[in-house]
PDB file of C-alpha atoms and ligand atoms in Angstrom:
ATOM      1  CA  MET A 186     -34.119  11.362 -24.085  1.00 66.00           C
ATOM      2  CA  THR A 187     -32.081  13.858 -26.122  1.00 86.00           C
ATOM      3  CA  ARG A 188     -28.910  15.022 -24.502  1.00 95.00           C
ATOM      4  CA  PRO A 189     -28.949  18.703 -23.599  1.00 98.00           C
ATOM      5  CA  ARG A 190     -26.371  20.777 -25.450  1.00 98.00           C
ATOM      6  CA  MET A 191     -24.375  22.943 -23.082  1.00 98.00           C
ATOM      7  CA  ILE A 192     -21.385  25.179 -22.548  1.00 99.00           C
ATOM      8  CA  VAL A 193     -19.765  24.873 -19.129  1.00 99.00           C
ATOM      9  CA  ASP A 194     -18.174  28.083 -17.831  1.00 99.00           C
ATOM     10  CA  CYS A 195     -15.749  27.132 -15.088  1.00 98.00           C
ATOM     11  CA  ASP A 196     -12.756  27.827 -12.829  1.00 98.00           C
ATOM     12  CA  PRO A 197     -11.299  24.382 -11.961  1.00 98.00           C
ATOM     13  CA  GLY A 198     -11.038  23.522  -8.964  1.00 96.00           C
ATOM     14  CA  GLN A 199     -11.653  19.831  -8.177  1.00 97.00           C
ATOM     15  CA  ASP A 200     -15.434  20.142  -8.155  1.00 98.00           C
ATOM     16  CA  ASP A 201     -15.364  21.982 -11.508  1.00 98.00           C
ATOM     17  CA  ALA A 202     -13.264  19.148 -12.944  1.00 98.00           C
ATOM     18  CA  ILE A 203     -15.815  16.564 -11.800  1.00 98.00           C
ATOM     19  CA  ALA A 204     -18.607  18.706 -13.248  1.00 98.00           C
ATOM     20  CA  LEU A 205     -16.813  18.686 -16.619  1.00 98.00           C
ATOM     21  CA  VAL A 206     -16.537  14.896 -16.563  1.00 98.00           C
ATOM     22  CA  LEU A 207     -20.235  14.604 -15.744  1.00 98.00           C
ATOM     23  CA  ALA A 208     -21.174  17.045 -18.505  1.00 98.00           C
ATOM     24  CA  ALA A 209     -19.026  15.198 -21.052  1.00 98.00           C
ATOM     25  CA  GLU A 210     -20.706  11.929 -20.112  1.00 98.00           C
ATOM     26  CA  HIS A 211     -24.331  13.049 -20.011  1.00 98.00           C
ATOM     27  CA  ALA A 212     -24.638  16.136 -22.212  1.00 98.00           C
ATOM     28  CA  ASP A 213     -23.489  17.285 -25.622  1.00 98.00           C
ATOM     29  CA  LEU A 214     -20.724  19.462 -24.295  1.00 98.00           C
ATOM     30  CA  VAL A 215     -20.286  22.114 -26.984  1.00 98.00           C
ATOM     31  CA  ALA A 216     -17.303  23.926 -25.458  1.00 98.00           C
ATOM     32  CA  ILE A 217     -15.761  25.085 -22.216  1.00 98.00           C
ATOM     33  CA  THR A 218     -15.103  28.680 -21.215  1.00 98.00           C
ATOM     34  CA  THR A 219     -12.998  29.677 -18.235  1.00 98.00           C
ATOM     35  CA  VAL A 220     -13.165  32.548 -15.795  1.00 98.00           C
ATOM     36  CA  GLY A 221     -10.835  33.821 -13.072  1.00 98.00           C
ATOM     37  CA  GLY A 222     -12.151  32.480  -9.764  1.00 98.00           C
ATOM     38  CA  ASN A 223     -10.750  29.681  -7.630  1.00 98.00           C
ATOM     39  CA  ALA A 224      -7.343  30.602  -9.072  1.00 98.00           C
ATOM     40  CA  PRO A 225      -6.129  33.168 -11.643  1.00 98.00           C
ATOM     41  CA  LEU A 226      -7.402  32.743 -15.210  1.00 98.00           C
ATOM     42  CA  THR A 227      -4.170  31.248 -16.592  1.00 98.00           C
ATOM     43  CA  ASP A 228      -4.224  28.515 -13.955  1.00 98.00           C
ATOM     44  CA  VAL A 229      -7.890  27.593 -14.209  1.00 98.00           C
ATOM     45  CA  THR A 230      -7.604  27.475 -18.007  1.00 98.00           C
ATOM     46  CA  ALA A 231      -4.633  25.115 -17.739  1.00 98.00           C
ATOM     47  CA  ASN A 232      -6.648  23.010 -15.277  1.00 98.00           C
ATOM     48  CA  ALA A 233      -9.619  22.821 -17.653  1.00 98.00           C
ATOM     49  CA  LEU A 234      -7.303  21.702 -20.460  1.00 98.00           C
ATOM     50  CA  LEU A 235      -5.734  19.047 -18.230  1.00 98.00           C
ATOM     51  CA  THR A 236      -9.179  17.771 -17.251  1.00 98.00           C
ATOM     52  CA  CYS A 237     -10.037  17.418 -20.955  1.00 98.00           C
ATOM     53  CA  GLN A 238      -6.777  15.563 -21.523  1.00 98.00           C
ATOM     54  CA  LEU A 239      -7.300  13.164 -18.610  1.00 98.00           C
ATOM     55  CA  PHE A 240     -10.915  12.365 -19.493  1.00 98.00           C
ATOM     56  CA  ASP A 241     -10.743  12.411 -23.273  1.00 97.00           C
ATOM     57  CA  ILE A 242     -13.016  15.429 -23.609  1.00 98.00           C
ATOM     58  CA  ASP A 243     -12.574  16.767 -27.127  1.00 98.00           C
ATOM     59  CA  VAL A 244     -13.981  20.268 -27.006  1.00 98.00           C
ATOM     60  CA  GLU A 245     -12.446  23.710 -27.343  1.00 98.00           C
ATOM     61  CA  VAL A 246     -11.495  25.624 -24.216  1.00 98.00           C
ATOM     62  CA  HIS A 247     -11.816  29.414 -24.507  1.00 98.00           C
ATOM     63  CA  ALA A 248     -10.402  31.666 -21.789  1.00 98.00           C
ATOM     64  CA  GLY A 249     -12.712  34.477 -20.721  1.00 98.00           C
ATOM     65  CA  ALA A 250     -12.561  37.193 -18.101  1.00 98.00           C
ATOM     66  CA  ALA A 251      -9.603  37.387 -15.759  1.00 98.00           C
ATOM     67  CA  ARG A 252     -11.284  39.736 -13.309  1.00 98.00           C
ATOM     68  CA  PRO A 253     -14.752  40.656 -12.051  1.00 98.00           C
ATOM     69  CA  LEU A 254     -16.834  43.498 -13.518  1.00 98.00           C
ATOM     70  CA  VAL A 255     -16.201  45.904 -10.642  1.00 97.00           C
ATOM     71  CA  ALA A 256     -14.635  44.179  -7.649  1.00 97.00           C
ATOM     72  CA  ALA A 257     -10.958  43.392  -7.216  1.00 97.00           C
ATOM     73  CA  PRO A 258     -10.083  39.794  -8.185  1.00 98.00           C
ATOM     74  CA  ARG A 259     -10.114  37.267  -5.366  1.00 97.00           C
ATOM     75  CA  HIS A 260      -9.228  33.587  -5.385  1.00 97.00           C
ATOM     76  CA  ALA A 261      -9.546  30.593  -3.051  1.00 96.00           C
ATOM     77  CA  PRO A 262      -6.014  29.268  -2.373  1.00 95.00           C
ATOM     78  CA  GLU A 263      -7.133  28.163   1.101  1.00 93.00           C
ATOM     79  CA  ILE A 264      -9.577  25.691  -0.528  1.00 93.00           C
ATOM     80  CA  HIS A 265      -8.036  24.665  -3.870  1.00 94.00           C
ATOM     81  CA  GLY A 266      -4.372  25.691  -3.483  1.00 94.00           C
ATOM     82  CA  VAL A 267      -2.707  28.563  -5.318  1.00 96.00           C
ATOM     83  CA  SER A 268      -2.975  26.882  -8.743  1.00 97.00           C
ATOM     84  CA  GLY A 269      -6.522  25.586  -8.175  1.00 97.00           C
ATOM     85  CA  PHE A 270      -5.220  22.049  -8.785  1.00 97.00           C
ATOM     86  CA  GLU A 271      -2.858  21.633  -5.858  1.00 94.00           C
ATOM     87  CA  GLY A 272      -2.030  18.130  -4.637  1.00 90.00           C
ATOM     88  CA  PRO A 273      -1.620  15.573  -7.410  1.00 94.00           C
ATOM     89  CA  SER A 274       1.310  14.981  -9.675  1.00 93.00           C
ATOM     90  CA  LEU A 275      -0.126  16.191 -12.975  1.00 96.00           C
ATOM     91  CA  PRO A 276       0.705  14.965 -16.499  1.00 94.00           C
ATOM     92  CA  GLU A 277       2.553  17.157 -18.993  1.00 94.00           C
ATOM     93  CA  PRO A 278      -0.008  19.376 -20.747  1.00 94.00           C
ATOM     94  CA  GLU A 279      -0.773  18.314 -24.311  1.00 96.00           C
ATOM     95  CA  ARG A 280      -3.617  20.665 -25.173  1.00 97.00           C
ATOM     96  CA  THR A 281      -3.748  24.375 -25.846  1.00 98.00           C
ATOM     97  CA  VAL A 282      -6.369  27.027 -25.386  1.00 98.00           C
ATOM     98  CA  ALA A 283      -8.561  27.731 -28.448  1.00 98.00           C
ATOM     99  CA  SER A 284      -8.824  31.471 -27.809  1.00 98.00           C
ATOM    100  CA  HIS A 285      -8.601  34.171 -25.178  1.00 98.00           C
ATOM    101  CA  GLN A 286     -11.933  35.612 -26.299  1.00 98.00           C
ATOM    102  CA  GLY A 287     -14.299  33.531 -24.194  1.00 98.00           C
ATOM    103  CA  VAL A 288     -16.996  36.201 -24.046  1.00 98.00           C
ATOM    104  CA  SER A 289     -17.029  36.776 -27.836  1.00 98.00           C
ATOM    105  CA  PHE A 290     -17.039  33.013 -28.281  1.00 98.00           C
ATOM    106  CA  LEU A 291     -20.145  32.714 -26.081  1.00 98.00           C
ATOM    107  CA  ILE A 292     -21.946  35.448 -28.010  1.00 98.00           C
ATOM    108  CA  GLU A 293     -21.093  34.010 -31.431  1.00 98.00           C
ATOM    109  CA  THR A 294     -21.971  30.459 -30.430  1.00 98.00           C
ATOM    110  CA  ILE A 295     -25.334  31.431 -28.933  1.00 98.00           C
ATOM    111  CA  ARG A 296     -26.126  33.530 -32.015  1.00 98.00           C
ATOM    112  CA  ALA A 297     -25.303  30.538 -34.209  1.00 98.00           C
ATOM    113  CA  GLU A 298     -27.295  27.971 -32.220  1.00 98.00           C
ATOM    114  CA  GLU A 299     -30.534  28.479 -30.369  1.00 98.00           C
ATOM    115  CA  GLY A 300     -31.402  26.392 -27.302  1.00 98.00           C
ATOM    116  CA  LEU A 301     -28.026  25.951 -25.628  1.00 98.00           C
ATOM    117  CA  TRP A 302     -27.737  25.589 -21.868  1.00 98.00           C
ATOM    118  CA  LEU A 303     -25.127  27.665 -20.106  1.00 99.00           C
ATOM    119  CA  VAL A 304     -23.734  26.076 -16.964  1.00 99.00           C
ATOM    120  CA  PRO A 305     -21.613  28.603 -15.061  1.00 99.00           C
ATOM    121  CA  ILE A 306     -19.844  27.052 -12.085  1.00 98.00           C
ATOM    122  CA  GLY A 307     -17.506  29.914 -11.264  1.00 98.00           C
ATOM    123  CA  PRO A 308     -18.083  33.660 -10.869  1.00 98.00           C
ATOM    124  CA  LEU A 309     -20.723  34.885 -13.344  1.00 99.00           C
ATOM    125  CA  THR A 310     -18.449  37.436 -15.055  1.00 99.00           C
ATOM    126  CA  ASN A 311     -18.345  35.877 -18.553  1.00 99.00           C
ATOM    127  CA  ILE A 312     -22.087  35.325 -18.675  1.00 99.00           C
ATOM    128  CA  ALA A 313     -22.830  38.873 -17.512  1.00 99.00           C
ATOM    129  CA  LEU A 314     -20.414  40.353 -20.046  1.00 98.00           C
ATOM    130  CA  ALA A 315     -21.981  38.329 -22.848  1.00 98.00           C
ATOM    131  CA  LEU A 316     -25.526  39.356 -21.847  1.00 98.00           C
ATOM    132  CA  ARG A 317     -24.483  42.986 -21.499  1.00 98.00           C
ATOM    133  CA  GLN A 318     -22.613  43.152 -24.815  1.00 98.00           C
ATOM    134  CA  ALA A 319     -25.268  41.205 -26.734  1.00 98.00           C
ATOM    135  CA  PRO A 320     -28.699  41.486 -25.091  1.00 98.00           C
ATOM    136  CA  ASP A 321     -30.186  39.725 -28.156  1.00 98.00           C
ATOM    137  CA  ILE A 322     -28.745  36.399 -26.971  1.00 98.00           C
ATOM    138  CA  ALA A 323     -30.941  36.273 -23.838  1.00 98.00           C
ATOM    139  CA  ASN A 324     -33.968  34.788 -25.568  1.00 98.00           C
ATOM    140  CA  ARG A 325     -31.885  32.267 -27.560  1.00 98.00           C
ATOM    141  CA  ILE A 326     -30.570  30.478 -24.454  1.00 98.00           C
ATOM    142  CA  ALA A 327     -32.456  27.400 -23.149  1.00 98.00           C
ATOM    143  CA  GLY A 328     -31.457  28.283 -19.615  1.00 98.00           C
ATOM    144  CA  ILE A 329     -28.661  29.100 -17.213  1.00 99.00           C
ATOM    145  CA  SER A 330     -27.945  26.496 -14.543  1.00 99.00           C
ATOM    146  CA  PHE A 331     -25.518  28.059 -12.110  1.00 99.00           C
ATOM    147  CA  MET A 332     -23.691  26.939  -9.008  1.00 98.00           C
ATOM    148  CA  GLY A 333     -23.712  29.844  -6.655  1.00 98.00           C
ATOM    149  CA  GLY A 334     -25.343  31.545  -3.729  1.00 98.00           C
ATOM    150  CA  SER A 335     -27.291  30.098  -0.877  1.00 98.00           C
ATOM    151  CA  ALA A 336     -30.683  30.415   0.754  1.00 98.00           C
ATOM    152  CA  THR A 337     -29.086  29.867   4.141  1.00 96.00           C
ATOM    153  CA  VAL A 338     -25.436  30.150   5.231  1.00 95.00           C
ATOM    154  CA  GLY A 339     -22.453  31.248   3.148  1.00 97.00           C
ATOM    155  CA  ASN A 340     -18.977  29.767   2.823  1.00 95.00           C
ATOM    156  CA  HIS A 341     -16.843  32.871   2.209  1.00 95.00           C
ATOM    157  CA  GLY A 342     -18.720  34.980   4.713  1.00 93.00           C
ATOM    158  CA  PRO A 343     -21.644  34.355   7.026  1.00 95.00           C
ATOM    159  CA  VAL A 344     -24.157  34.612   4.182  1.00 97.00           C
ATOM    160  CA  SER A 345     -22.039  34.868   1.004  1.00 97.00           C
ATOM    161  CA  GLU A 346     -21.055  32.018  -1.282  1.00 98.00           C
ATOM    162  CA  PHE A 347     -17.731  32.251  -3.163  1.00 98.00           C
ATOM    163  CA  ASN A 348     -18.887  32.404  -6.818  1.00 98.00           C
ATOM    164  CA  ILE A 349     -21.399  35.161  -6.136  1.00 98.00           C
ATOM    165  CA  LEU A 350     -19.176  37.033  -3.690  1.00 98.00           C
ATOM    166  CA  VAL A 351     -16.331  37.236  -6.225  1.00 98.00           C
ATOM    167  CA  ASP A 352     -18.531  39.095  -8.702  1.00 98.00           C
ATOM    168  CA  PRO A 353     -21.871  40.208  -7.224  1.00 98.00           C
ATOM    169  CA  GLU A 354     -22.406  42.807  -9.986  1.00 98.00           C
ATOM    170  CA  ALA A 355     -22.196  40.038 -12.583  1.00 98.00           C
ATOM    171  CA  ALA A 356     -24.667  37.940 -10.600  1.00 98.00           C
ATOM    172  CA  SER A 357     -27.025  40.903 -10.545  1.00 98.00           C
ATOM    173  CA  VAL A 358     -26.895  41.233 -14.360  1.00 98.00           C
ATOM    174  CA  VAL A 359     -27.533  37.519 -14.840  1.00 98.00           C
ATOM    175  CA  LEU A 360     -30.376  37.313 -12.317  1.00 98.00           C
ATOM    176  CA  ALA A 361     -32.113  40.263 -14.006  1.00 98.00           C
ATOM    177  CA  SER A 362     -31.649  38.882 -17.538  1.00 98.00           C
ATOM    178  CA  GLY A 363     -34.990  37.121 -17.884  1.00 98.00           C
ATOM    179  CA  VAL A 364     -33.271  33.906 -19.010  1.00 98.00           C
ATOM    180  CA  PRO A 365     -34.795  30.799 -17.329  1.00 98.00           C
ATOM    181  CA  MET A 366     -32.506  29.852 -14.457  1.00 98.00           C
ATOM    182  CA  ARG A 367     -31.766  26.909 -12.187  1.00 98.00           C
ATOM    183  CA  MET A 368     -29.815  27.540  -9.000  1.00 98.00           C
ATOM    184  CA  ALA A 369     -27.557  25.058  -7.233  1.00 99.00           C
ATOM    185  CA  GLY A 370     -26.648  26.976  -4.101  1.00 98.00           C
ATOM    186  CA  LEU A 371     -24.884  25.800  -0.977  1.00 98.00           C
ATOM    187  CA  ASP A 372     -28.128  24.669   0.634  1.00 97.00           C
ATOM    188  CA  LEU A 373     -28.320  22.073  -2.178  1.00 98.00           C
ATOM    189  CA  THR A 374     -24.656  21.311  -2.795  1.00 98.00           C
ATOM    190  CA  HIS A 375     -23.818  20.649   0.859  1.00 98.00           C
ATOM    191  CA  GLN A 376     -26.124  17.632   0.555  1.00 98.00           C
ATOM    192  CA  PHE A 377     -23.534  16.109  -1.826  1.00 98.00           C
ATOM    193  CA  VAL A 378     -20.937  15.275   0.780  1.00 98.00           C
ATOM    194  CA  VAL A 379     -17.229  15.044  -0.017  1.00 97.00           C
ATOM    195  CA  ASP A 380     -15.445  12.951   2.597  1.00 97.00           C
ATOM    196  CA  ASP A 381     -12.659  10.382   2.888  1.00 97.00           C
ATOM    197  CA  GLU A 382     -15.047   7.664   1.779  1.00 98.00           C
ATOM    198  CA  LEU A 383     -15.885   9.406  -1.511  1.00 98.00           C
ATOM    199  CA  GLU A 384     -12.198  10.045  -2.115  1.00 98.00           C
ATOM    200  CA  ALA A 385     -11.439   6.334  -1.542  1.00 98.00           C
ATOM    201  CA  ASP A 386     -14.282   5.278  -3.849  1.00 98.00           C
ATOM    202  CA  ILE A 387     -12.933   7.503  -6.637  1.00 98.00           C
ATOM    203  CA  ARG A 388      -9.377   6.221  -6.098  1.00 98.00           C
ATOM    204  CA  ARG A 389     -10.604   2.615  -6.258  1.00 97.00           C
ATOM    205  CA  LEU A 390     -11.855   3.202  -9.804  1.00 97.00           C
ATOM    206  CA  ASN A 391      -8.206   2.845 -10.811  1.00 97.00           C
ATOM    207  CA  ASP A 392      -8.039  -0.707  -9.388  1.00 95.00           C
ATOM    208  CA  ALA A 393     -10.096  -2.606 -11.941  1.00 87.00           C
ATOM    209  CA  GLU A 394      -8.807  -0.705 -14.968  1.00 93.00           C
ATOM    210  CA  PRO A 395      -6.132   2.016 -15.209  1.00 96.00           C
ATOM    211  CA  ASN A 396      -7.778   5.377 -14.605  1.00 97.00           C
ATOM    212  CA  GLN A 397      -5.229   8.155 -14.209  1.00 97.00           C
ATOM    213  CA  GLY A 398      -8.003  10.750 -14.170  1.00 98.00           C
ATOM    214  CA  ALA A 399      -9.609   9.089 -11.149  1.00 98.00           C
ATOM    215  CA  VAL A 400      -6.276   9.115  -9.295  1.00 98.00           C
ATOM    216  CA  VAL A 401      -5.804  12.833 -10.049  1.00 98.00           C
ATOM    217  CA  LEU A 402      -9.347  13.612  -8.891  1.00 98.00           C
ATOM    218  CA  ALA A 403      -8.864  11.547  -5.726  1.00 98.00           C
ATOM    219  CA  ASP A 404      -5.589  13.363  -4.990  1.00 97.00           C
ATOM    220  CA  LEU A 405      -7.295  16.721  -5.574  1.00 97.00           C
ATOM    221  CA  MET A 406     -10.102  15.664  -3.265  1.00 97.00           C
ATOM    222  CA  ALA A 407      -7.661  14.532  -0.571  1.00 97.00           C
ATOM    223  CA  ASN A 408      -6.010  17.930  -0.747  1.00 96.00           C
ATOM    224  CA  TYR A 409      -9.378  19.701  -0.622  1.00 96.00           C
ATOM    225  CA  LEU A 410     -10.310  17.699   2.492  1.00 97.00           C
ATOM    226  CA  THR A 411      -7.044  18.665   4.143  1.00 95.00           C
ATOM    227  CA  PHE A 412      -7.673  22.348   3.357  1.00 94.00           C
ATOM    228  CA  VAL A 413     -11.287  22.139   4.537  1.00 94.00           C
ATOM    229  CA  GLY A 414     -10.176  20.277   7.660  1.00 93.00           C
ATOM    230  CA  ARG A 415      -7.822  23.151   8.540  1.00 92.00           C
ATOM    231  CA  ILE A 416     -10.680  25.631   8.301  1.00 89.00           C
ATOM    232  CA  ARG A 417     -13.204  23.432  10.107  1.00 88.00           C
ATOM    233  CA  GLY A 418     -11.180  22.394  13.145  1.00 90.00           C
ATOM    234  CA  GLY A 419     -10.189  19.002  11.709  1.00 88.00           C
ATOM    235  CA  GLU A 420     -13.502  17.935  10.185  1.00 92.00           C
ATOM    236  CA  ARG A 421     -12.663  16.475   6.738  1.00 96.00           C
ATOM    237  CA  LYS A 422     -15.990  17.131   5.106  1.00 96.00           C
ATOM    238  CA  GLY A 423     -17.210  19.499   2.404  1.00 95.00           C
ATOM    239  CA  GLY A 424     -19.725  19.837  -0.402  1.00 97.00           C
ATOM    240  CA  LEU A 425     -19.333  18.658  -4.002  1.00 98.00           C
ATOM    241  CA  HIS A 426     -20.784  21.845  -5.408  1.00 98.00           C
ATOM    242  CA  ASP A 427     -20.347  22.207  -9.155  1.00 98.00           C
ATOM    243  CA  PRO A 428     -21.606  18.823 -10.408  1.00 98.00           C
ATOM    244  CA  CYS A 429     -25.016  19.772  -8.958  1.00 99.00           C
ATOM    245  CA  ALA A 430     -25.412  22.536 -11.583  1.00 99.00           C
ATOM    246  CA  VAL A 431     -24.767  19.988 -14.350  1.00 98.00           C
ATOM    247  CA  LEU A 432     -27.178  17.490 -12.789  1.00 98.00           C
ATOM    248  CA  ALA A 433     -29.837  20.209 -12.668  1.00 98.00           C
ATOM    249  CA  VAL A 434     -29.846  20.005 -16.487  1.00 98.00           C
ATOM    250  CA  THR A 435     -28.878  16.401 -17.253  1.00 98.00           C
ATOM    251  CA  HIS A 436     -30.765  14.730 -14.362  1.00 98.00           C
ATOM    252  CA  PRO A 437     -33.270  17.250 -12.995  1.00 98.00           C
ATOM    253  CA  GLU A 438     -35.175  14.350 -11.418  1.00 98.00           C
ATOM    254  CA  VAL A 439     -32.508  14.051  -8.698  1.00 98.00           C
ATOM    255  CA  ILE A 440     -33.182  17.615  -7.522  1.00 98.00           C
ATOM    256  CA  GLU A 441     -36.345  19.192  -6.133  1.00 98.00           C
ATOM    257  CA  PHE A 442     -36.837  22.783  -7.250  1.00 98.00           C
ATOM    258  CA  THR A 443     -39.174  25.562  -6.182  1.00 97.00           C
ATOM    259  CA  ASP A 444     -39.647  28.724  -8.242  1.00 97.00           C
ATOM    260  CA  ARG A 445     -38.414  31.733  -6.262  1.00 97.00           C
ATOM    261  CA  HIS A 446     -37.389  35.295  -6.779  1.00 97.00           C
ATOM    262  CA  VAL A 447     -33.643  35.570  -6.208  1.00 98.00           C
ATOM    263  CA  ASP A 448     -31.627  38.763  -6.057  1.00 98.00           C
ATOM    264  CA  VAL A 449     -28.143  39.608  -4.864  1.00 98.00           C
ATOM    265  CA  GLU A 450     -27.054  42.064  -2.197  1.00 98.00           C
ATOM    266  CA  LEU A 451     -24.517  44.528  -3.614  1.00 98.00           C
ATOM    267  CA  ASN A 452     -24.126  46.997  -0.777  1.00 95.00           C
ATOM    268  CA  GLY A 453     -24.294  45.467   2.682  1.00 93.00           C
ATOM    269  CA  SER A 454     -21.066  45.721   4.639  1.00 93.00           C
ATOM    270  CA  LEU A 455     -21.771  42.261   6.110  1.00 95.00           C
ATOM    271  CA  THR A 456     -23.981  40.866   3.383  1.00 97.00           C
ATOM    272  CA  ARG A 457     -22.419  41.841   0.025  1.00 97.00           C
ATOM    273  CA  GLY A 458     -22.669  38.836  -2.266  1.00 98.00           C
ATOM    274  CA  MET A 459     -25.587  37.298  -0.388  1.00 98.00           C
ATOM    275  CA  THR A 460     -28.295  35.792  -2.590  1.00 98.00           C
ATOM    276  CA  VAL A 461     -31.660  36.776  -1.190  1.00 98.00           C
ATOM    277  CA  VAL A 462     -34.043  33.911  -1.989  1.00 98.00           C
ATOM    278  CA  ASP A 463     -37.609  35.017  -1.376  1.00 97.00           C
ATOM    279  CA  GLN A 464     -39.169  31.931   0.186  1.00 95.00           C
ATOM    280  CA  ARG A 465     -42.396  33.528   1.322  1.00 94.00           C
ATOM    281  CA  GLY A 466     -44.494  32.059  -1.501  1.00 81.00           C
ATOM    282  CA  ASP A 467     -48.240  32.770  -1.700  1.00 79.00           C
ATOM    283  CA  GLY A 468     -47.751  35.263  -4.518  1.00 82.00           C
ATOM    284  CA  VAL A 469     -46.053  37.742  -2.181  1.00 88.00           C
ATOM    285  CA  GLY A 470     -43.067  39.663  -3.548  1.00 90.00           C
ATOM    286  CA  ALA A 471     -41.542  39.821  -7.024  1.00 94.00           C
ATOM    287  CA  GLU A 472     -42.203  37.229  -9.744  1.00 95.00           C
ATOM    288  CA  PRO A 473     -39.984  34.114  -9.514  1.00 97.00           C
ATOM    289  CA  ASN A 474     -36.906  34.297 -11.767  1.00 98.00           C
ATOM    290  CA  VAL A 475     -35.103  31.150 -10.624  1.00 98.00           C
ATOM    291  CA  ALA A 476     -35.897  27.474 -10.056  1.00 98.00           C
ATOM    292  CA  HIS A 477     -34.186  27.123  -6.702  1.00 98.00           C
ATOM    293  CA  GLY A 478     -32.786  23.621  -6.137  1.00 98.00           C
ATOM    294  CA  HIS A 479     -33.222  22.763  -2.481  1.00 98.00           C
ATOM    295  CA  THR A 480     -33.311  18.975  -2.094  1.00 98.00           C
ATOM    296  CA  LEU A 481     -30.873  16.499  -3.643  1.00 98.00           C
ATOM    297  CA  ASP A 482     -31.097  12.735  -4.038  1.00 98.00           C
ATOM    298  CA  ALA A 483     -27.498  12.464  -2.856  1.00 98.00           C
ATOM    299  CA  GLY A 484     -27.230   8.699  -3.412  1.00 98.00           C
ATOM    300  CA  ALA A 485     -28.254   9.014  -7.047  1.00 98.00           C
ATOM    301  CA  ALA A 486     -25.952  12.010  -7.580  1.00 98.00           C
ATOM    302  CA  ARG A 487     -22.993  10.129  -6.093  1.00 98.00           C
ATOM    303  CA  ALA A 488     -23.632   7.078  -8.289  1.00 98.00           C
ATOM    304  CA  LEU A 489     -23.803   9.251 -11.412  1.00 98.00           C
ATOM    305  CA  VAL A 490     -20.522  10.992 -10.583  1.00 98.00           C
ATOM    306  CA  LEU A 491     -18.661   7.759  -9.841  1.00 98.00           C
ATOM    307  CA  ASP A 492     -19.995   6.150 -12.993  1.00 98.00           C
ATOM    308  CA  ALA A 493     -18.958   9.120 -15.162  1.00 98.00           C
ATOM    309  CA  ILE A 494     -15.408   9.101 -13.748  1.00 98.00           C
ATOM    310  CA  ARG A 495     -15.199   5.332 -14.275  1.00 98.00           C
ATOM    311  CA  ARG A 496     -16.423   5.492 -17.869  1.00 97.00           C
ATOM    312  CA  ARG A 497     -14.482   8.524 -19.076  1.00 97.00           C
ATOM    313  CA  GLY A 498     -11.173   8.014 -17.285  1.00 95.00           C
ATOM    314  CA  SER A 499      -8.321   5.997 -18.748  1.00 90.00           C
TER     315      SER A 499
HETATM  316  C1  LIG B 526     -17.925  27.266  -5.410  1.00 64.73           C
HETATM  317  O1  LIG B 526     -16.700  27.947  -5.176  1.00 64.73           O
HETATM  318  C2  LIG B 526     -15.617  27.214  -5.693  1.00 64.73           C
HETATM  319  O2  LIG B 526     -14.614  27.123  -4.737  1.00 64.73           O
HETATM  320  C3  LIG B 526     -16.151  25.874  -6.134  1.00 64.73           C
HETATM  321  O3  LIG B 526     -15.496  25.449  -7.303  1.00 64.73           O
HETATM  322  C4  LIG B 526     -17.613  26.144  -6.367  1.00 64.73           C
HETATM  323  O4  LIG B 526     -17.860  26.562  -7.686  1.00 64.73           O
HETATM  324  C5  LIG B 526     -18.496  26.825  -4.071  1.00 64.73           C
HETATM  325  O5  LIG B 526     -18.728  27.928  -3.263  1.00 64.73           O
HETATM  326 CA1  LIG B 527     -16.214  26.364  -9.440  1.00 64.73          CA
END
């Protein structure tokens, strides 16, 4: 099978970092763009560069939008720490950002090469800006596989998921773009459980052969579990969200999808940022615009992630 060619648009974040490792292992990763999200843009860009350094990922990293289209910036220090990579002792940075023009980079790259996948795993700001500034790119993209939203409960509000809530206007632009889309929302990603056992399994990858990247990821995960535990009354358990959006392209057989119409709530005082997934079926409602991932083969996903960290780390 040919490896899909993709650009990952991210805001690392431990789960973004794991998604990058997975993409480097199983796709032709063309480049990485970053977007303000889990932490401010400068931090997440530094974290993306460090991930590349730790896992020998030789692609350019372009920094994109620092803030959402309309809303005030918001970050997730209570989940990922202020820097997005809180917890581990990190190596001295050796790599530098290729440009601060992530959106222009996306437009130029898509104009130069048809059939790329875009895998946004942070707020959708960069993708929306690119589609708005260059509508001609929409029909050159193979698809957009995004982590965001939910068909059920939210995580940064009763019904709102973080990536969509940070920039709902951007999500609205992307969902209306007509580009084929795959959605890894919380209802899918919560099936990929992060717990102490997964952290220990990642840490153990350093036992057989030195794997500094695995130790950093395990430390990040330990920190994430501590943060999540504080929010959830001591329960050290969360979802491994972002790798699911990569798997939706590299290993779609581990996810069951159903075509749905998905839109985003922009106005509700309680529901802003909610993705409304029309699950009525039977031809009722608007035409489907998204392949909604709803069921994950979690065992297979876990094995793929562990294997990628083992193979790429050193
Ligand atoms: C999403 O928000 C971020 O905290 C994670 O990196 C993921 O992309 C989950 O809601
Ligand atoms: Ca993310």
